[in-house]
Tab-separated table of C-alpha atoms in Angstrom:
chain	number	residue	atom	x	y	z
A	8	PRO	CA	75.751	-19.183	-118.813
A	9	ALA	CA	72.025	-18.845	-118.410
A	10	HIS	CA	71.910	-21.636	-115.742
A	11	LYS	CA	74.702	-20.202	-113.609
A	12	ALA	CA	73.112	-16.762	-113.616
A	13	ALA	CA	69.734	-18.268	-112.614
A	14	LYS	CA	71.678	-19.844	-109.740
A	15	SER	CA	73.494	-16.779	-108.886
A	16	SER	CA	70.281	-15.141	-108.378
A	17	THR	CA	68.577	-17.455	-106.107
A	18	SER	CA	71.744	-17.564	-103.814
A	19	SER	CA	71.643	-13.856	-103.583
A	20	LYS	CA	68.135	-13.750	-101.615
A	21	PHE	CA	70.330	-15.172	-98.584
A	22	GLN	CA	72.600	-12.106	-98.591
A	23	SER	CA	71.903	-8.605	-97.181
A	24	ARG	CA	72.245	-5.594	-99.221
A	25	ASP	CA	76.114	-5.084	-98.564
A	26	GLY	CA	76.715	-9.094	-99.788
A	27	LYS	CA	76.950	-10.472	-96.466
A	28	MET	CA	75.229	-13.804	-95.594
A	29	LEU	CA	71.981	-13.515	-93.611
A	30	SER	CA	70.273	-16.375	-91.343
A	31	ARG	CA	66.611	-16.927	-91.770
A	32	SER	CA	66.209	-15.718	-88.331
A	33	ALA	CA	67.608	-12.308	-89.207
A	34	ARG	CA	65.688	-12.176	-92.434
A	35	ALA	CA	62.413	-12.788	-90.385
A	36	GLY	CA	63.359	-10.379	-87.825
A	37	LEU	CA	63.448	-13.297	-85.105
A	38	THR	CA	65.581	-14.076	-82.205
A	39	PHE	CA	64.570	-17.683	-82.121
A	40	PRO	CA	66.787	-19.858	-84.396
A	41	VAL	CA	64.593	-20.821	-87.504
A	42	GLY	CA	67.110	-23.176	-88.944
A	43	ARG	CA	67.110	-25.388	-85.686
A	44	ILE	CA	63.211	-25.424	-85.545
A	45	HIS	CA	63.399	-26.558	-89.059
A	46	ARG	CA	65.739	-29.226	-88.375
A	47	TYR	CA	63.740	-30.262	-85.383
A	48	LEU	CA	60.431	-30.307	-87.423
A	49	LYS	CA	62.182	-32.449	-89.848
A	50	LYS	CA	63.896	-34.842	-87.479
A	51	GLY	CA	60.515	-35.243	-85.572
A	52	ARG	CA	58.898	-36.815	-88.477
A	53	TYR	CA	55.772	-34.864	-87.802
A	54	ALA	CA	55.323	-35.001	-91.419
A	55	ALA	CA	56.759	-36.449	-94.724
A	56	ARG	CA	57.684	-32.830	-96.076
A	57	ILE	CA	58.038	-29.496	-94.108
A	58	GLY	CA	57.485	-26.437	-95.939
A	59	SER	CA	59.867	-23.291	-95.593
A	60	GLY	CA	57.481	-21.021	-93.986
A	61	ALA	CA	56.389	-23.310	-91.220
A	62	PRO	CA	59.631	-23.214	-89.135
A	63	VAL	CA	59.451	-19.056	-89.597
A	64	TYR	CA	55.900	-18.967	-88.377
A	65	LEU	CA	56.355	-21.342	-85.235
A	66	CYS	CA	59.594	-19.440	-84.245
A	67	ALA	CA	57.406	-16.354	-84.242
A	68	VAL	CA	54.513	-18.067	-82.065
A	69	ILE	CA	57.147	-19.440	-79.829
A	70	GLU	CA	59.017	-16.125	-79.517
A	71	TYR	CA	55.833	-14.169	-78.789
A	72	LEU	CA	54.716	-16.393	-76.271
A	73	THR	CA	58.131	-16.401	-74.582
A	74	ALA	CA	58.214	-12.563	-74.625
A	75	GLU	CA	54.676	-12.297	-73.219
A	76	LEU	CA	55.369	-14.751	-70.352
A	77	LEU	CA	58.732	-13.259	-69.420
A	78	GLU	CA	57.130	-9.814	-69.496
A	79	LEU	CA	54.278	-10.857	-66.988
A	80	ALA	CA	56.979	-12.814	-64.846
A	81	GLY	CA	59.074	-9.833	-64.713
A	82	HIS	CA	56.380	-7.837	-63.303
A	83	ALA	CA	55.622	-10.610	-60.632
A	84	ALA	CA	59.137	-10.368	-59.760
A	85	ARG	CA	59.056	-6.627	-59.362
A	86	ASP	CA	56.080	-6.702	-57.268
A	87	ASN	CA	57.981	-9.227	-54.805
A	88	LYS	CA	60.904	-6.628	-54.855
A	89	ARG	CA	63.273	-9.182	-57.042
A	90	LYS	CA	65.436	-8.553	-59.695
A	91	ARG	CA	65.681	-12.058	-60.680
A	92	ILE	CA	62.657	-14.262	-62.040
A	93	ILE	CA	62.202	-17.442	-60.293
A	94	PRO	CA	59.820	-20.338	-60.952
A	95	ARG	CA	57.547	-19.002	-58.316
A	96	HIS	CA	56.993	-15.681	-60.411
A	97	ILE	CA	56.305	-17.670	-63.911
A	98	GLN	CA	53.719	-19.582	-61.783
A	99	ILE	CA	52.247	-16.557	-60.623
A	100	ALA	CA	52.322	-14.939	-64.099
A	101	VAL	CA	50.954	-17.915	-65.961
A	102	ARG	CA	47.901	-18.574	-63.366
A	103	GLN	CA	46.751	-14.711	-63.204
A	104	ASP	CA	46.824	-14.339	-66.980
A	105	GLU	CA	43.314	-16.130	-67.969
A	106	GLU	CA	44.724	-17.067	-71.782
A	107	LEU	CA	48.243	-18.365	-70.502
A	108	SER	CA	46.437	-20.030	-67.718
A	109	LYS	CA	43.962	-21.825	-69.894
A	110	LEU	CA	46.859	-22.790	-72.451
A	111	LEU	CA	48.920	-24.194	-69.715
A	112	SER	CA	46.111	-25.494	-67.554
A	113	LYS	CA	47.529	-29.207	-67.441
A	114	VAL	CA	51.182	-27.945	-66.765
A	115	THR	CA	53.048	-28.244	-63.566
A	116	ILE	CA	55.661	-25.980	-62.716
A	117	ALA	CA	58.385	-27.126	-60.648
A	118	HIS	CA	58.795	-24.998	-57.503
A	119	GLY	CA	56.011	-22.928	-58.471
A	120	GLY	CA	53.788	-23.244	-55.732
A	121	VAL	CA	50.278	-22.263	-55.713
A	122	LEU	CA	48.233	-19.124	-55.960
A	123	PRO	CA	47.285	-17.692	-52.585
A	124	PHE	CA	43.686	-18.007	-51.979
A	125	ILE	CA	41.404	-18.341	-49.131
A	126	HIS	CA	37.710	-19.141	-49.757
A	127	PRO	CA	35.569	-16.314	-48.474
A	128	ASP	CA	33.402	-18.668	-46.127
A	129	LEU	CA	36.753	-19.712	-44.319
A	130	LEU	CA	37.532	-16.195	-43.324
A	131	PRO	CA	36.384	-14.938	-40.038
A	132	LYS	CA	33.075	-12.869	-39.868
A	133	THR	CA	33.230	-9.257	-39.152
A	134	LYS	CA	30.916	-7.670	-36.659
A	135	GLY	CA	28.703	-6.288	-39.643
A	136	ASP	CA	28.363	-9.488	-41.112
A	137	LYS	CA	27.327	-11.346	-37.951
A	138	HIS	CA	24.408	-8.822	-37.582
A	139	GLU	CA	23.204	-8.925	-41.180
A	140	THR	CA	23.159	-12.681	-41.049
A	141	SER	CA	20.980	-12.626	-37.799
A	142	GLU	CA	18.599	-10.323	-39.274
A	143	ALA	CA	18.347	-12.356	-42.415
A	144	GLY	CA	17.454	-15.373	-40.194
A	145	SER	CA	14.920	-13.401	-38.134
A	146	GLN	CA	13.097	-12.457	-41.350
A	147	ALA	CA	12.770	-15.877	-42.864
A	148	LEU	CA	10.700	-16.658	-39.648
């Protein structure tokens, strides 16, 4: 009898207060699937043993990065007067954010294009710039 009581107390931690079963994602307050990530970690043979907290932490990190990327890409889509996020918006969001750009520096985003940039030396000179450069040249003589 004591053995059964101990077993029932361990199984109750997977249940909510009203007795319904809760997933590990729901208990952690995450949207990403903790159980699936745990299965992938075990199947990938990254280590001989995988702790129970590792997939929860990994899911939280992946969920945060995804939310951050989607937020920035949504702003880029809105700036281009679009309602849907396309790969171009993801590329703009990643390359304009310093930390995401560093994290994804070796990543190529298909159909992302490049950031618009024209080197200042290639731009046509304005009238004020030509006058200043000629004065600087005459001062050097």
